[in-house]
């Protein structure tokens, strides 16, 4: 299609339709991952639901691939696609909080920084991601692991309803009482079933938290990892923390001698009685010599955005993920082995706990099925120089292969990369058949296929 082919769409939307002839086309087509260099036919920066309906109808009627972009953080770059129509929610980022009912409705373009800013004004929050620039919609539709998961469940467990434009261009609300099959599928099934235009969440009293960011020399990683595994298993759910491996970042609380050196980290927060905060983190400070730490009260949004500066838009990246039924001694050995060879200071290797409130939801109650494992590890390499592409991709793949013998089937869908399509069925396990049936009902022609795709039954 040429640029004039989109004139009819321009007449149907109030948002802007950007094509290759526009000066800001390259900016409009870019997503967070600098590895992705797709050239869509057009990007529609929608302004309201009416624009979404028009765009879906236009893509379907003109046999165009359709890509949906919320925060644009998709590791495989699914927020853009060659020769596709991209629905971009960058201009719809509002969040409306109802403090009386402890709910919030987020537009599809909002990031977790947007969401947390809005809810924190009322001393409220819900489970979000680890990076503030991550999109609310994308994270939630894939499940939503975060600091608050142990206490309040996944992001999708806190979803009350979602507004959706289907492949037919119909506007639906999905909830426990309306289109409940669609609501079930949205909670973990990704963007397979329609364009989600807004999401309503339940909120919880979370204001100031007692945060902990602790870095240890890698030589003590075995002691720290085993302690983390045992301590967290019996810790109150108000303690949410992940174990990680990294190169020491250039931050004030870490002495310069550790900048760029391999470290083991524990990062998280205590959301219980503030008076207990220091005592809750003391065991982590005592377990092994500490290279550097920042432990103390801070607003929840500040912790949620603590790593944003390390991962600006445009870095090259490649990801892999699995689920660990247990964090075995052998798995710890592999993490330490590869932790010694982490390529860049931006690279993130994190192990997120899957326990507490997450496991009080049954594996078939939502599309997110992986609720009996103990940890969700991610290996996410980030780098700047394209000449390092092959080496860094190979490092991630080798690391993931080393963990595979210790892993359960599947992997957190939000952490999977573009070459993981073959793992989609195993990820959803007992829910895959039902997901395919829901897909066949709401998107029988697979219009929404630019994702970790669930094919119609």
Short mmCIF file of C-alpha atoms in Angstrom, two decimals:
data_model
loop_
_atom_site.label_atom_id
_atom_site.label_comp_id
_atom_site.label_asym_id
_atom_site.label_seq_id
_atom_site.Cartn_x
_atom_site.Cartn_y
_atom_site.Cartn_z
CA UNK A 1 0.00 0.00 0.00
CA UNK A 2 1.20 3.52 -0.71
CA UNK A 3 0.72 6.60 1.44
CA UNK A 4 -2.48 7.68 -0.27
CA UNK A 5 -3.99 4.30 0.56
CA UNK A 6 -4.38 5.53 4.14
CA UNK A 7 -6.32 8.69 3.24
CA UNK A 8 -9.62 6.99 4.01
CA UNK A 9 -8.31 5.95 7.44
CA UNK A 10 -7.16 9.51 8.12
CA UNK A 11 -10.74 10.59 7.53
CA UNK A 12 -12.01 8.12 10.15
CA UNK A 13 -9.65 8.83 13.05
CA UNK A 14 -8.77 11.86 15.16
CA UNK A 15 -5.35 10.51 15.95
CA UNK A 16 -2.47 10.93 13.55
CA UNK A 17 -1.67 8.42 10.79
CA UNK A 18 2.10 8.39 10.19
CA UNK A 19 3.59 6.86 7.04
CA UNK A 20 7.07 6.69 5.51
CA UNK A 21 6.76 10.13 3.96
CA UNK A 22 6.45 11.82 7.34
CA UNK A 23 9.51 13.35 8.98
CA UNK A 24 8.90 11.52 12.26
CA UNK A 25 8.25 8.09 10.68
CA UNK A 26 11.52 6.60 12.01
CA UNK A 27 10.73 7.83 15.51
CA UNK A 28 7.18 6.51 15.26
CA UNK A 29 8.21 3.03 14.17
CA UNK A 30 10.85 2.56 16.88
CA UNK A 31 10.17 0.34 19.88
CA UNK A 32 12.16 -0.12 23.08
CA UNK A 33 14.43 -2.89 21.74
CA UNK A 34 16.99 -1.40 19.37
CA UNK A 35 17.46 -4.81 17.71
CA UNK A 36 14.07 -4.34 16.04
CA UNK A 37 14.13 -2.44 12.75
CA UNK A 38 10.68 -3.03 11.26
CA UNK A 39 9.09 -0.76 8.67
CA UNK A 40 5.32 -0.69 9.10
CA UNK A 41 3.02 0.62 6.41
CA UNK A 42 1.54 3.10 8.87
CA UNK A 43 1.47 3.96 12.57
CA UNK A 44 -1.83 5.24 13.97
CA UNK A 45 -1.40 7.21 17.18
CA UNK A 46 -4.93 6.67 18.38
CA UNK A 47 -6.68 9.25 20.51
CA UNK A 48 -9.75 7.27 21.62
CA UNK A 49 -11.61 3.98 21.23
CA UNK A 50 -13.28 5.16 18.03
CA UNK A 51 -9.82 5.37 16.42
CA UNK A 52 -9.07 1.82 17.51
CA UNK A 53 -12.29 0.50 15.99
CA UNK A 54 -11.59 2.28 12.71
CA UNK A 55 -8.02 0.99 12.64
CA UNK A 56 -8.98 -2.62 13.34
CA UNK A 57 -11.61 -2.49 10.61
CA UNK A 58 -9.16 -0.91 8.17
CA UNK A 59 -6.46 -3.52 8.80
CA UNK A 60 -8.91 -6.41 8.52
CA UNK A 61 -10.63 -5.13 5.37
CA UNK A 62 -7.30 -4.41 3.65
CA UNK A 63 -5.63 -7.68 4.71
CA UNK A 64 -2.92 -5.83 6.63
CA UNK A 65 -0.95 -7.32 9.47
CA UNK A 66 -1.86 -5.54 12.69
CA UNK A 67 0.55 -4.72 15.52
CA UNK A 68 -0.50 -3.27 18.88
CA UNK A 69 1.80 -1.04 20.93
CA UNK A 70 1.22 -0.02 24.52
CA UNK A 71 4.50 0.66 26.33
CA UNK A 72 6.54 -0.79 23.45
CA UNK A 73 8.63 -2.96 25.80
CA UNK A 74 7.95 -6.28 24.08
CA UNK A 75 11.32 -8.06 23.88
CA UNK A 76 10.56 -9.41 20.37
CA UNK A 77 9.37 -5.96 19.28
CA UNK A 78 5.77 -6.99 18.66
CA UNK A 79 4.75 -3.32 18.88
CA UNK A 80 5.79 -2.94 15.25
CA UNK A 81 5.89 -5.12 12.13
CA UNK A 82 6.95 -4.89 8.51
CA UNK A 83 4.21 -3.61 6.16
CA UNK A 84 1.70 -3.65 9.02
CA UNK A 85 -0.71 -1.16 10.50
CA UNK A 86 0.48 -0.29 14.01
CA UNK A 87 -2.04 0.86 16.61
CA UNK A 88 0.04 3.01 18.97
CA UNK A 89 -1.42 4.08 22.33
CA UNK A 90 1.35 6.54 23.17
CA UNK A 91 -1.16 9.40 23.44
CA UNK A 92 -3.67 7.54 25.63
CA UNK A 93 -1.95 7.22 28.99
CA UNK A 94 -4.54 8.41 31.47
CA UNK A 95 -5.15 6.70 34.82
CA UNK A 96 -8.28 7.46 36.85
CA UNK A 97 -8.26 6.44 40.51
CA UNK A 98 -11.36 5.90 42.64
CA UNK A 99 -9.96 5.93 46.19
CA UNK A 100 -13.33 5.07 47.74
CA UNK A 101 -13.61 1.75 45.90
CA UNK A 102 -9.83 1.28 45.73
CA UNK A 103 -9.88 0.82 41.98
CA UNK A 104 -8.11 2.45 39.06
CA UNK A 105 -8.81 2.45 35.32
CA UNK A 106 -5.80 2.71 33.07
CA UNK A 107 -5.74 3.55 29.40
CA UNK A 108 -3.79 1.14 27.22
CA UNK A 109 -0.79 3.40 26.65
CA UNK A 110 -0.03 4.01 30.33
CA UNK A 111 3.25 2.80 31.76
CA UNK A 112 3.71 1.59 35.31
CA UNK A 113 5.36 4.91 36.11
CA UNK A 114 2.15 6.63 34.95
CA UNK A 115 -0.01 4.23 36.93
CA UNK A 116 2.02 4.38 40.13
CA UNK A 117 2.17 8.17 40.00
CA UNK A 118 -1.62 8.30 39.89
CA UNK A 119 -2.31 5.72 42.58
CA UNK A 120 0.47 6.78 44.97
CA UNK A 121 -1.28 10.11 45.51
CA UNK A 122 -3.92 8.08 47.39
CA UNK A 123 -1.50 5.70 49.14
CA UNK A 124 -2.55 2.84 46.87
CA UNK A 125 -0.92 0.47 44.39
CA UNK A 126 -1.33 -2.85 42.62
CA UNK A 127 1.20 -5.38 41.38
CA UNK A 128 3.21 -3.85 38.55
CA UNK A 129 6.56 -4.46 36.93
CA UNK A 130 10.16 -3.83 37.95
CA UNK A 131 10.79 -1.06 35.41
CA UNK A 132 8.63 2.08 35.29
CA UNK A 133 8.68 2.39 31.49
CA UNK A 134 6.99 -0.99 31.01
CA UNK A 135 3.44 -0.79 29.69
CA UNK A 136 0.56 -1.59 32.02
CA UNK A 137 -1.45 -3.44 29.36
CA UNK A 138 1.30 -5.67 27.98
CA UNK A 139 2.61 -6.72 31.38
CA UNK A 140 -0.89 -7.51 32.68
CA UNK A 141 -2.01 -9.48 29.64
CA UNK A 142 1.04 -11.72 29.99
CA UNK A 143 0.53 -12.24 33.73
CA UNK A 144 2.39 -9.49 35.57
CA UNK A 145 5.12 -10.43 38.05
CA UNK A 146 6.37 -7.71 40.39
CA UNK A 147 7.45 -6.74 43.90
CA UNK A 148 3.88 -7.08 45.21
CA UNK A 149 3.20 -10.54 43.75
CA UNK A 150 3.76 -12.48 46.97
CA UNK A 151 1.27 -10.30 48.87
CA UNK A 152 -1.31 -9.39 46.24
CA UNK A 153 -0.85 -11.80 43.32
CA UNK A 154 -0.02 -11.09 39.70
CA UNK A 155 -1.15 -7.98 37.84
CA UNK A 156 -3.72 -10.11 36.02
CA UNK A 157 -5.03 -11.39 39.37
CA UNK A 158 -5.88 -7.79 40.26
CA UNK A 159 -7.64 -7.11 36.95
CA UNK A 160 -11.35 -6.40 37.46
CA UNK A 161 -12.38 -5.70 33.88
CA UNK A 162 -11.00 -4.78 30.48
CA UNK A 163 -12.47 -2.96 27.50
CA UNK A 164 -11.68 -4.75 24.26
CA UNK A 165 -12.12 -4.12 20.53
CA UNK A 166 -12.48 -7.47 18.78
CA UNK A 167 -11.39 -8.54 15.30
CA UNK A 168 -14.91 -7.71 14.08
CA UNK A 169 -14.51 -4.15 15.33
CA UNK A 170 -16.96 -4.72 18.18
CA UNK A 171 -16.47 -3.08 21.57
CA UNK A 172 -16.82 -5.44 24.54
CA UNK A 173 -16.22 -5.34 28.25
CA UNK A 174 -14.68 -8.47 29.73
CA UNK A 175 -15.11 -9.27 33.42
CA UNK A 176 -16.32 -12.05 35.68
CA UNK A 177 -19.91 -11.10 34.79
CA UNK A 178 -19.52 -10.10 31.11
CA UNK A 179 -17.81 -12.18 28.42
CA UNK A 180 -16.20 -14.19 31.18
CA UNK A 181 -14.47 -16.56 28.73
CA UNK A 182 -12.66 -13.60 27.20
CA UNK A 183 -11.82 -12.26 30.66
CA UNK A 184 -10.31 -15.63 31.58
CA UNK A 185 -8.17 -15.62 28.43
CA UNK A 186 -6.95 -12.04 28.82
CA UNK A 187 -5.43 -12.85 32.20
CA UNK A 188 -2.21 -14.33 30.86
CA UNK A 189 -3.08 -15.02 27.23
CA UNK A 190 -1.46 -11.90 25.85
CA UNK A 191 -2.80 -9.76 23.03
CA UNK A 192 -4.28 -12.68 21.13
CA UNK A 193 -7.96 -11.90 21.54
CA UNK A 194 -8.45 -8.23 20.71
CA UNK A 195 -7.18 -4.73 21.33
CA UNK A 196 -7.47 -3.88 25.02
CA UNK A 197 -8.23 -0.17 25.29
CA UNK A 198 -8.48 0.16 29.08
CA UNK A 199 -7.99 -1.95 32.18
CA UNK A 200 -9.61 -1.69 35.61
CA UNK A 201 -7.62 -2.87 38.62
CA UNK A 202 -8.18 -3.45 42.30
CA UNK A 203 -5.79 -1.44 44.49
CA UNK A 204 -4.18 -2.06 47.86
CA UNK A 205 -2.78 0.16 50.63
CA UNK A 206 0.86 0.60 49.59
CA UNK A 207 2.55 3.93 50.22
CA UNK A 208 6.04 4.21 51.71
CA UNK A 209 7.92 0.91 51.63
CA UNK A 210 11.16 -0.22 53.24
CA UNK A 211 13.28 -0.94 50.19
CA UNK A 212 16.42 -2.99 49.97
CA UNK A 213 18.99 -3.03 47.16
CA UNK A 214 21.97 -5.11 48.27
CA UNK A 215 24.98 -6.14 46.19
CA UNK A 216 27.43 -8.86 47.20
CA UNK A 217 30.74 -9.92 45.66
CA UNK A 218 30.07 -12.86 43.34
CA UNK A 219 32.33 -15.07 45.47
CA UNK A 220 29.55 -15.07 48.08
CA UNK A 221 26.74 -15.78 45.61
CA UNK A 222 26.30 -19.41 46.66
CA UNK A 223 25.80 -18.45 50.31
CA UNK A 224 23.47 -15.57 49.40
CA UNK A 225 21.43 -17.62 46.91
CA UNK A 226 20.84 -20.49 49.30
CA UNK A 227 19.95 -18.09 52.09
CA UNK A 228 17.54 -16.21 49.80
CA UNK A 229 15.88 -19.49 48.79
CA UNK A 230 15.35 -20.65 52.37
CA UNK A 231 14.57 -17.30 53.95
CA UNK A 232 11.98 -16.22 51.42
CA UNK A 233 10.15 -19.54 51.67
CA UNK A 234 9.20 -18.74 55.28
CA UNK A 235 9.17 -14.94 55.15
CA UNK A 236 5.90 -13.00 55.48
CA UNK A 237 4.31 -12.16 52.15
CA UNK A 238 4.90 -8.49 52.85
CA UNK A 239 8.53 -9.13 51.84
CA UNK A 240 8.81 -9.11 48.07
CA UNK A 241 12.30 -9.51 46.64
CA UNK A 242 14.16 -11.02 43.72
CA UNK A 243 17.61 -12.59 43.46
CA UNK A 244 19.82 -11.37 40.64
CA UNK A 245 23.21 -11.45 38.97
CA UNK A 246 24.70 -8.36 37.37
CA UNK A 247 27.69 -6.14 36.84
CA UNK A 248 27.90 -3.50 39.55
CA UNK A 249 26.16 -0.35 38.27
CA UNK A 250 27.61 3.14 38.72
CA UNK A 251 25.32 4.14 41.60
CA UNK A 252 26.25 6.21 44.68
CA UNK A 253 25.75 3.42 47.22
CA UNK A 254 28.13 1.03 45.43
CA UNK A 255 31.86 1.84 45.82
CA UNK A 256 33.60 2.55 42.52
CA UNK A 257 35.78 -0.55 42.89
CA UNK A 258 32.64 -2.64 42.23
CA UNK A 259 31.45 -0.73 39.19
CA UNK A 260 31.42 -3.13 36.25
CA UNK A 261 32.39 -6.11 38.43
CA UNK A 262 30.24 -9.27 38.76
CA UNK A 263 27.93 -9.14 41.76
CA UNK A 264 25.00 -11.02 43.20
CA UNK A 265 22.05 -8.84 44.21
CA UNK A 266 18.88 -9.02 46.28
CA UNK A 267 16.34 -6.30 45.50
CA UNK A 268 12.90 -5.78 46.96
CA UNK A 269 10.78 -4.19 49.64
CA UNK A 270 8.94 -4.71 52.89
CA UNK A 271 5.33 -3.46 52.84
CA UNK A 272 4.34 -4.48 56.35
CA UNK A 273 4.67 -2.48 59.57
CA UNK A 274 7.21 0.28 58.78
CA UNK A 275 8.76 -0.14 62.22
CA UNK A 276 9.81 -3.68 61.23
CA UNK A 277 11.46 -2.65 57.96
CA UNK A 278 15.07 -2.42 59.12
CA UNK A 279 14.85 -5.71 61.00
CA UNK A 280 13.38 -7.47 57.97
CA UNK A 281 16.39 -6.52 55.86
CA UNK A 282 19.07 -7.11 58.51
CA UNK A 283 19.40 -10.87 57.79
CA UNK A 284 20.32 -10.05 54.20
CA UNK A 285 22.96 -7.62 55.39
CA UNK A 286 24.39 -10.19 57.81
CA UNK A 287 24.46 -13.30 55.60
CA UNK A 288 27.63 -12.36 53.68
CA UNK A 289 30.01 -9.43 53.14
CA UNK A 290 28.22 -6.64 51.27
CA UNK A 291 29.78 -4.72 48.38
CA UNK A 292 27.21 -1.95 48.70
CA UNK A 293 23.63 -1.42 49.79
CA UNK A 294 20.77 1.02 49.93
CA UNK A 295 18.24 0.03 52.57
CA UNK A 296 15.58 2.34 53.91
CA UNK A 297 12.15 3.90 53.45
CA UNK A 298 11.16 5.21 50.03
CA UNK A 299 7.95 5.76 48.08
CA UNK A 300 6.87 2.64 46.20
CA UNK A 301 7.05 4.41 42.78
CA UNK A 302 10.69 5.31 43.45
CA UNK A 303 11.66 1.65 43.79
CA UNK A 304 9.57 0.74 40.75
CA UNK A 305 11.60 3.22 38.66
CA UNK A 306 14.99 2.64 40.27
CA UNK A 307 16.41 0.84 37.21
CA UNK A 308 14.86 2.93 34.44
CA UNK A 309 18.05 4.89 33.76
CA UNK A 310 20.00 1.67 33.14
CA UNK A 311 17.63 0.60 30.36
CA UNK A 312 16.81 3.55 28.10
CA UNK A 313 14.86 3.11 24.90
CA UNK A 314 17.05 1.98 22.02
CA UNK A 315 19.39 -0.46 23.75
CA UNK A 316 19.83 -3.72 21.85
CA UNK A 317 18.43 -6.68 23.76
CA UNK A 318 17.69 -10.39 23.67
CA UNK A 319 15.80 -12.41 26.29
CA UNK A 320 15.16 -15.96 27.46
CA UNK A 321 13.02 -17.34 30.28
CA UNK A 322 12.08 -20.55 32.06
CA UNK A 323 10.28 -21.57 35.22
CA UNK A 324 12.12 -23.29 38.07
CA UNK A 325 10.13 -25.83 40.10
CA UNK A 326 12.86 -25.42 42.73
CA UNK A 327 15.98 -23.28 42.97
CA UNK A 328 18.27 -26.28 43.29
CA UNK A 329 21.93 -26.18 44.25
CA UNK A 330 22.74 -27.21 40.68
CA UNK A 331 20.74 -24.32 39.23
CA UNK A 332 22.54 -21.93 41.58
CA UNK A 333 25.86 -23.26 40.29
CA UNK A 334 24.85 -22.45 36.70
CA UNK A 335 23.77 -18.94 37.66
CA UNK A 336 27.09 -18.31 39.35
CA UNK A 337 29.02 -19.74 36.38
CA UNK A 338 27.29 -17.47 33.89
CA UNK A 339 27.04 -14.62 36.38
CA UNK A 340 30.82 -14.35 36.15
CA UNK A 341 30.56 -13.63 32.41
CA UNK A 342 27.69 -11.11 32.27
CA UNK A 343 28.50 -8.93 29.26
CA UNK A 344 27.24 -5.45 30.19
CA UNK A 345 26.16 -3.38 33.16
CA UNK A 346 22.65 -3.08 31.66
CA UNK A 347 22.16 -6.86 31.44
CA UNK A 348 19.57 -8.16 33.92
CA UNK A 349 19.44 -11.72 35.27
CA UNK A 350 16.64 -11.93 37.82
CA UNK A 351 14.85 -14.75 39.61
CA UNK A 352 11.34 -13.76 40.65
CA UNK A 353 9.46 -15.76 43.29
CA UNK A 354 6.19 -17.46 42.34
CA UNK A 355 4.57 -18.08 45.71
CA UNK A 356 2.22 -16.59 48.28
CA UNK A 357 -0.86 -15.02 46.74
CA UNK A 358 0.14 -16.17 43.24
CA UNK A 359 -0.26 -19.78 44.29
CA UNK A 360 -3.64 -19.20 45.92
CA UNK A 361 -5.09 -18.90 42.41
CA UNK A 362 -5.49 -22.24 40.67
CA UNK A 363 -3.56 -23.03 37.45
CA UNK A 364 -6.77 -23.15 35.41
CA UNK A 365 -8.58 -20.19 37.03
CA UNK A 366 -6.83 -17.78 34.64
CA UNK A 367 -4.89 -18.31 31.43
CA UNK A 368 -1.64 -17.92 33.43
CA UNK A 369 -1.06 -21.56 34.30
CA UNK A 370 2.38 -21.59 35.91
CA UNK A 371 1.40 -21.30 39.56
CA UNK A 372 3.02 -24.39 41.05
CA UNK A 373 6.63 -23.49 40.23
CA UNK A 374 8.83 -21.59 42.67
CA UNK A 375 10.73 -19.08 40.52
CA UNK A 376 10.56 -17.31 37.16
CA UNK A 377 14.11 -16.51 36.00
CA UNK A 378 14.84 -14.13 33.13
CA UNK A 379 18.09 -13.70 31.24
CA UNK A 380 17.88 -10.31 29.51
CA UNK A 381 21.02 -9.06 27.81
CA UNK A 382 21.20 -5.36 26.92
CA UNK A 383 24.03 -3.74 24.98
CA UNK A 384 24.84 -0.76 22.76
CA UNK A 385 27.18 -1.91 19.98
CA UNK A 386 25.58 -3.87 17.09
CA UNK A 387 28.89 -5.66 16.50
CA UNK A 388 28.22 -7.45 19.81
CA UNK A 389 24.88 -8.87 18.64
CA UNK A 390 26.02 -12.41 17.85
CA UNK A 391 28.12 -12.79 20.99
CA UNK A 392 25.42 -11.55 23.34
CA UNK A 393 22.64 -13.59 21.73
CA UNK A 394 24.85 -16.68 21.98
CA UNK A 395 25.58 -15.94 25.65
CA UNK A 396 21.87 -15.73 26.48
CA UNK A 397 21.10 -18.94 24.59
CA UNK A 398 23.92 -20.87 26.24
CA UNK A 399 22.89 -19.63 29.69
CA UNK A 400 19.26 -20.62 29.05
CA UNK A 401 20.32 -24.05 27.77
CA UNK A 402 22.36 -24.61 30.93
CA UNK A 403 19.27 -23.90 33.06
CA UNK A 404 16.92 -26.04 30.97
CA UNK A 405 17.64 -29.35 32.76
CA UNK A 406 16.59 -27.72 36.03
CA UNK A 407 13.46 -26.09 34.61
CA UNK A 408 9.77 -26.84 34.30
CA UNK A 409 8.03 -26.69 30.90
CA UNK A 410 7.24 -23.25 29.56
CA UNK A 411 8.49 -19.82 30.50
CA UNK A 412 6.98 -16.49 31.50
CA UNK A 413 5.42 -15.23 28.26
CA UNK A 414 6.46 -11.62 28.91
CA UNK A 415 10.11 -12.72 28.99
CA UNK A 416 10.06 -14.78 25.78
CA UNK A 417 11.78 -13.51 22.65
CA UNK A 418 10.86 -13.68 18.98
CA UNK A 419 12.26 -17.19 18.45
CA UNK A 420 10.16 -18.71 21.25
CA UNK A 421 6.95 -19.25 19.28
CA UNK A 422 7.48 -23.00 19.49
CA UNK A 423 7.23 -22.83 23.29
CA UNK A 424 3.80 -21.17 23.46
CA UNK A 425 1.80 -24.39 23.77
CA UNK A 426 3.99 -25.81 26.53
CA UNK A 427 3.87 -22.49 28.38
CA UNK A 428 0.08 -22.60 28.65
CA UNK A 429 0.00 -26.33 29.37
CA UNK A 430 -3.48 -27.43 30.48
CA UNK A 431 -4.98 -24.09 29.39
CA UNK A 432 -3.81 -24.14 25.78
CA UNK A 433 -6.77 -26.06 24.37
CA UNK A 434 -9.27 -23.70 26.01
CA UNK A 435 -7.25 -20.67 24.87
CA UNK A 436 -7.44 -21.90 21.28
CA UNK A 437 -11.20 -22.24 21.61
CA UNK A 438 -11.56 -18.70 22.96
CA UNK A 439 -9.30 -17.50 20.14
CA UNK A 440 -11.53 -19.22 17.58
CA UNK A 441 -14.58 -17.47 19.04
CA UNK A 442 -13.19 -13.92 19.15
CA UNK A 443 -10.51 -13.98 16.41
CA UNK A 444 -11.13 -16.94 14.09
CA UNK A 445 -8.98 -15.49 11.27
CA UNK A 446 -6.06 -14.76 13.62
CA UNK A 447 -5.97 -11.05 12.87
CA UNK A 448 -4.12 -10.60 16.17
CA UNK A 449 -1.08 -12.74 15.38
CA UNK A 450 1.81 -10.32 15.95
CA UNK A 451 2.44 -11.73 19.43
CA UNK A 452 3.34 -14.98 21.11
CA UNK A 453 0.61 -16.46 19.03
CA UNK A 454 -2.19 -18.77 20.08
CA UNK A 455 -3.72 -20.20 16.92
CA UNK A 456 -7.50 -20.66 16.64
CA UNK A 457 -8.80 -24.16 17.33
#
